[in-house]
Amino acid sequence: MNWIIGIILLILSVLLGGAIVVYLQHFNRERLIKILLSLSGGFLLAIAFVHFIPEIYANHTSNIGYYILLGFLFQLLLEYFSKGIEHGHIHAEKTNGAIPWSLFLALSIHAFFEGIPLEAHLSGAHEVIEHFHTGHEHVVMKSLLLGIILHKIPMAIALMTLLLNSGFSKLKAWMVVGVFSLMAPSGMLFGRLGVGAENLEIILAIVVGMFLHISTTIIFESSENHRFNFIKLVSLLAGVGLAILVI
């Protein structure tokens, strides 16, 4: 995937989520968020277990499992500050247009880390992807990019909803969402500068750990009275199926 197209798609996915809130107000946004989150949760879980974890361990890098665990715990820490907006939690408080900096920074760090592995293979870190047994770097990047995009749309819907419900003007809300849309592309550009083969593998393991936390949280929180809503279950399975097709 051309890195410029990847950047454009990442930005558009966030702007699309914001536009759904602003221009499709008659939609049941909470229901839409849950369906999209279930879809992305299934996709992220599938690519983590079927694709990334086996290939990361195939490199026999010492202690790589600790970095996957670190990513899981790191995402847990980020969600303490973001208040779970990554999986659809919207806790709006009237802030009179003041930016909730801790929430915004947590989301931005999350997005930045996700973007780093996407285009690092175009520079000096490219050999890590070559170690993978599949031998197809474009498959690695395509599944990772699609997973991030699928997750960014409901996240942007939740973020725009929270901003507007907290007293932000539409202009200011769009400015915040616009800046947020640049975080993952910034991570891509950082990775493209060359983070080194060993560092890329570590960062990819951390991102996979973050995916595991996000996807499992989405799945468990998608249940009602310990039973899946049928539409959410279908969305989850559709995400898994899509991941298998992409892989």
CSV table of C-alpha atoms in Angstrom, one decimal:
chain,number,residue,atom,x,y,z
A,1,MET,CA,0.0,0.0,0.0
A,2,ASN,CA,1.4,3.3,-1.0
A,3,TRP,CA,2.2,5.3,2.1
A,4,ILE,CA,0.5,8.4,0.9
A,5,ILE,CA,-2.8,6.5,0.2
A,6,GLY,CA,-2.4,5.0,3.7
A,7,ILE,CA,-2.2,8.5,5.3
A,8,ILE,CA,-5.2,9.7,3.3
A,9,LEU,CA,-7.3,6.7,4.3
A,10,LEU,CA,-6.3,7.1,8.0
A,11,ILE,CA,-7.3,10.8,8.0
A,12,LEU,CA,-10.5,10.2,6.1
A,13,SER,CA,-11.6,7.4,8.5
A,14,VAL,CA,-11.5,9.9,11.4
A,15,LEU,CA,-13.2,12.7,9.4
A,16,LEU,CA,-15.9,10.2,8.3
A,17,GLY,CA,-16.6,9.4,11.9
A,18,GLY,CA,-17.0,13.1,12.8
A,19,ALA,CA,-19.2,13.7,9.7
A,20,ILE,CA,-21.5,10.9,10.8
A,21,VAL,CA,-22.2,12.7,14.0
A,22,VAL,CA,-22.6,16.2,12.5
A,23,TYR,CA,-24.5,15.4,9.4
A,24,LEU,CA,-26.4,12.2,10.2
A,25,GLN,CA,-28.0,13.2,13.5
A,26,HIS,CA,-31.1,11.1,13.0
A,27,PHE,CA,-28.9,7.9,13.2
A,28,ASN,CA,-28.8,6.0,16.5
A,29,ARG,CA,-25.2,6.8,17.1
A,30,GLU,CA,-24.8,4.6,20.2
A,31,ARG,CA,-26.2,1.6,18.3
A,32,LEU,CA,-24.0,2.4,15.3
A,33,ILE,CA,-20.9,2.7,17.5
A,34,LYS,CA,-21.5,-0.7,19.1
A,35,ILE,CA,-22.0,-2.4,15.7
A,36,LEU,CA,-18.8,-0.8,14.2
A,37,LEU,CA,-16.9,-1.6,17.4
A,38,SER,CA,-18.0,-5.2,17.3
A,39,LEU,CA,-16.9,-5.4,13.7
A,40,SER,CA,-13.5,-3.9,14.4
A,41,GLY,CA,-13.1,-5.9,17.6
A,42,GLY,CA,-13.6,-9.2,15.7
A,43,PHE,CA,-11.2,-8.0,13.0
A,44,LEU,CA,-8.4,-6.9,15.5
A,45,LEU,CA,-8.7,-10.1,17.5
A,46,ALA,CA,-8.5,-12.3,14.4
A,47,ILE,CA,-5.4,-10.5,12.9
A,48,ALA,CA,-3.7,-10.6,16.3
A,49,PHE,CA,-4.2,-14.3,16.9
A,50,VAL,CA,-4.0,-15.6,13.3
A,51,HIS,CA,-1.5,-13.3,11.8
A,52,PHE,CA,0.7,-11.1,14.0
A,53,ILE,CA,1.3,-13.2,17.1
A,54,PRO,CA,2.5,-16.4,15.3
A,55,GLU,CA,4.7,-14.3,13.0
A,56,ILE,CA,6.2,-12.3,15.8
A,57,TYR,CA,7.0,-15.5,17.7
A,58,ALA,CA,8.4,-17.1,14.6
A,59,ASN,CA,11.3,-14.7,14.7
A,60,HIS,CA,12.3,-16.2,18.1
A,61,THR,CA,13.1,-12.8,19.5
A,62,SER,CA,14.0,-13.1,23.1
A,63,ASN,CA,11.3,-12.0,25.6
A,64,ILE,CA,9.0,-10.7,22.8
A,65,GLY,CA,6.0,-11.9,24.8
A,66,TYR,CA,6.8,-9.4,27.5
A,67,TYR,CA,6.3,-6.6,25.0
A,68,ILE,CA,2.9,-8.0,24.0
A,69,LEU,CA,2.0,-8.0,27.7
A,70,LEU,CA,3.4,-4.5,28.0
A,71,GLY,CA,1.2,-3.3,25.2
A,72,PHE,CA,-1.9,-4.8,26.8
A,73,LEU,CA,-1.1,-3.1,30.1
A,74,PHE,CA,-0.1,0.2,28.4
A,75,GLN,CA,-3.5,0.3,26.7
A,76,LEU,CA,-5.1,-0.3,30.1
A,77,LEU,CA,-3.2,2.7,31.4
A,78,LEU,CA,-4.2,4.9,28.4
A,79,GLU,CA,-7.9,4.0,28.9
A,80,TYR,CA,-7.6,5.2,32.5
A,81,PHE,CA,-7.1,8.7,31.0
A,82,SER,CA,-9.3,8.3,27.9
A,83,LYS,CA,-12.2,6.9,30.0
A,84,GLY,CA,-12.7,4.1,27.5
A,85,ILE,CA,-13.6,6.1,24.5
A,86,GLU,CA,-11.7,3.6,22.4
A,87,HIS,CA,-14.5,1.1,22.9
A,88,GLY,CA,-17.4,3.5,22.8
A,89,HIS,CA,-17.7,4.9,26.3
A,90,ILE,CA,-18.9,8.5,26.1
A,91,HIS,CA,-18.8,10.4,29.4
A,92,ALA,CA,-19.7,13.9,28.4
A,93,GLU,CA,-19.2,16.7,30.9
A,94,LYS,CA,-19.8,20.4,30.3
A,95,THR,CA,-16.3,21.9,29.9
A,96,ASN,CA,-17.4,25.2,28.3
A,97,GLY,CA,-15.3,24.3,25.2
A,98,ALA,CA,-12.1,23.5,27.2
A,99,ILE,CA,-10.2,20.6,25.6
A,100,PRO,CA,-10.1,17.5,27.9
A,101,TRP,CA,-6.3,17.3,27.5
A,102,SER,CA,-5.8,14.0,29.3
A,103,LEU,CA,-8.3,12.3,27.1
A,104,PHE,CA,-7.0,13.8,24.0
A,105,LEU,CA,-3.4,13.0,24.8
A,106,ALA,CA,-4.3,9.4,25.6
A,107,LEU,CA,-6.1,8.9,22.3
A,108,SER,CA,-3.3,10.6,20.4
A,109,ILE,CA,-0.6,8.4,22.0
A,110,HIS,CA,-2.7,5.4,21.1
A,111,ALA,CA,-3.1,6.5,17.5
A,112,PHE,CA,0.6,7.4,17.1
A,113,PHE,CA,1.8,4.0,18.3
A,114,GLU,CA,-0.7,2.2,16.0
A,115,GLY,CA,0.7,4.1,13.0
A,116,ILE,CA,4.5,3.4,13.6
A,117,PRO,CA,4.6,-0.1,12.1
A,118,LEU,CA,2.6,0.7,9.1
A,119,GLU,CA,5.2,2.2,6.8
A,120,ALA,CA,8.5,1.4,8.7
A,121,HIS,CA,9.0,-1.4,6.1
A,122,LEU,CA,9.7,1.2,3.5
A,123,SER,CA,12.8,2.3,5.3
A,124,GLY,CA,15.6,0.7,7.3
A,125,ALA,CA,13.2,-1.4,9.5
A,126,HIS,CA,11.8,-3.2,6.4
A,127,GLU,CA,13.8,-6.4,7.2
A,128,VAL,CA,11.6,-7.2,10.1
A,129,ILE,CA,8.7,-7.8,7.8
A,130,GLU,CA,10.9,-9.9,5.6
A,131,HIS,CA,11.5,-12.3,8.5
A,132,PHE,CA,7.8,-13.2,8.6
A,133,HIS,CA,7.1,-16.6,7.2
A,134,THR,CA,4.4,-15.3,4.8
A,135,GLY,CA,7.0,-13.3,2.9
A,136,HIS,CA,4.3,-10.9,1.8
A,137,GLU,CA,4.8,-7.4,3.4
A,138,HIS,CA,1.8,-5.9,1.7
A,139,VAL,CA,-0.5,-8.4,3.5
A,140,VAL,CA,1.0,-7.4,6.8
A,141,MET,CA,0.5,-3.8,6.1
A,142,LYS,CA,-3.0,-4.2,4.5
A,143,SER,CA,-4.4,-6.1,7.5
A,144,LEU,CA,-2.9,-3.7,10.0
A,145,LEU,CA,-4.1,-0.6,8.1
A,146,LEU,CA,-7.6,-2.0,7.6
A,147,GLY,CA,-7.8,-2.9,11.3
A,148,ILE,CA,-6.8,0.6,12.4
A,149,ILE,CA,-9.3,2.2,9.9
A,150,LEU,CA,-12.2,0.0,11.1
A,151,HIS,CA,-11.4,1.0,14.7
A,152,LYS,CA,-10.8,4.7,14.0
A,153,ILE,CA,-14.4,5.3,12.6
A,154,PRO,CA,-16.4,4.4,15.7
A,155,MET,CA,-13.7,6.1,17.9
A,156,ALA,CA,-14.1,9.3,15.9
A,157,ILE,CA,-17.9,9.0,16.3
A,158,ALA,CA,-17.5,8.7,20.0
A,159,LEU,CA,-15.0,11.6,20.2
A,160,MET,CA,-17.1,14.0,18.1
A,161,THR,CA,-20.2,13.1,20.1
A,162,LEU,CA,-18.4,13.7,23.4
A,163,LEU,CA,-17.0,17.1,22.2
A,164,LEU,CA,-20.4,18.4,21.1
A,165,ASN,CA,-22.1,17.1,24.2
A,166,SER,CA,-19.5,18.8,26.3
A,167,GLY,CA,-20.3,22.3,24.9
A,168,PHE,CA,-17.9,22.5,22.0
A,169,SER,CA,-18.9,24.5,19.0
A,170,LYS,CA,-18.9,22.5,15.8
A,171,LEU,CA,-15.9,24.5,14.5
A,172,LYS,CA,-13.8,23.8,17.6
A,173,ALA,CA,-14.9,20.1,17.7
A,174,TRP,CA,-13.8,19.7,14.0
A,175,MET,CA,-10.4,21.3,14.9
A,176,VAL,CA,-9.9,18.8,17.7
A,177,VAL,CA,-11.0,15.9,15.5
A,178,GLY,CA,-8.8,17.2,12.6
A,179,VAL,CA,-5.7,17.3,14.8
A,180,PHE,CA,-6.5,13.8,16.1
A,181,SER,CA,-6.8,12.5,12.5
A,182,LEU,CA,-3.1,13.4,12.1
A,183,MET,CA,-1.8,11.3,14.9
A,184,ALA,CA,-1.7,7.9,13.2
A,185,PRO,CA,-0.2,9.4,10.0
A,186,SER,CA,2.4,11.1,12.3
A,187,GLY,CA,3.3,7.6,13.6
A,188,MET,CA,3.6,6.4,10.0
A,189,LEU,CA,6.0,9.1,9.2
A,190,PHE,CA,8.0,8.4,12.3
A,191,GLY,CA,8.2,4.8,11.4
A,192,ARG,CA,9.2,5.7,7.8
A,193,LEU,CA,12.2,7.6,9.1
A,194,GLY,CA,13.6,4.2,10.2
A,195,VAL,CA,13.2,3.0,13.8
A,196,GLY,CA,15.5,0.0,13.3
A,197,ALA,CA,14.6,-3.6,12.7
A,198,GLU,CA,14.7,-4.7,16.4
A,199,ASN,CA,12.8,-1.6,17.6
A,200,LEU,CA,10.1,-2.2,14.9
A,201,GLU,CA,9.5,-5.7,16.1
A,202,ILE,CA,9.2,-4.5,19.7
A,203,ILE,CA,6.8,-1.7,18.7
A,204,LEU,CA,4.7,-4.1,16.6
A,205,ALA,CA,4.5,-6.5,19.6
A,206,ILE,CA,3.3,-3.6,21.8
A,207,VAL,CA,0.7,-2.6,19.2
A,208,VAL,CA,-0.5,-6.2,19.1
A,209,GLY,CA,-0.9,-6.2,22.9
A,210,MET,CA,-2.9,-3.0,22.6
A,211,PHE,CA,-5.1,-4.6,20.0
A,212,LEU,CA,-5.7,-7.6,22.3
A,213,HIS,CA,-6.8,-5.3,25.1
A,214,ILE,CA,-9.1,-3.3,22.9
A,215,SER,CA,-10.7,-6.3,21.1
A,216,THR,CA,-11.3,-8.3,24.2
A,217,THR,CA,-12.8,-5.3,26.0
A,218,ILE,CA,-15.1,-4.6,23.0
A,219,ILE,CA,-16.2,-8.3,23.0
A,220,PHE,CA,-16.9,-8.6,26.7
A,221,GLU,CA,-18.7,-5.2,26.8
A,222,SER,CA,-20.8,-6.1,23.7
A,223,SER,CA,-22.7,-8.6,25.9
A,224,GLU,CA,-26.0,-7.8,27.5
A,225,ASN,CA,-26.9,-9.9,30.5
A,226,HIS,CA,-24.1,-12.2,29.5
A,227,ARG,CA,-25.7,-12.8,26.1
A,228,PHE,CA,-24.7,-11.3,22.8
A,229,ASN,CA,-27.1,-9.2,21.0
A,230,PHE,CA,-27.7,-11.0,17.6
A,231,ILE,CA,-26.6,-8.0,15.5
A,232,LYS,CA,-23.5,-7.5,17.5
A,233,LEU,CA,-22.6,-11.1,17.3
A,234,VAL,CA,-23.1,-11.0,13.5
A,235,SER,CA,-20.9,-7.9,13.4
A,236,LEU,CA,-18.2,-9.6,15.4
A,237,LEU,CA,-18.2,-12.7,13.2
A,238,ALA,CA,-18.2,-10.5,10.1
A,239,GLY,CA,-15.0,-8.8,11.4
A,240,VAL,CA,-13.4,-12.2,12.0
A,241,GLY,CA,-14.4,-13.3,8.6
A,242,LEU,CA,-13.1,-10.2,6.9
A,243,ALA,CA,-9.8,-10.5,8.7
A,244,ILE,CA,-9.4,-14.1,7.5
A,245,LEU,CA,-10.2,-13.0,3.9
A,246,VAL,CA,-7.6,-10.2,4.1
A,247,ILE,CA,-5.0,-12.5,5.6
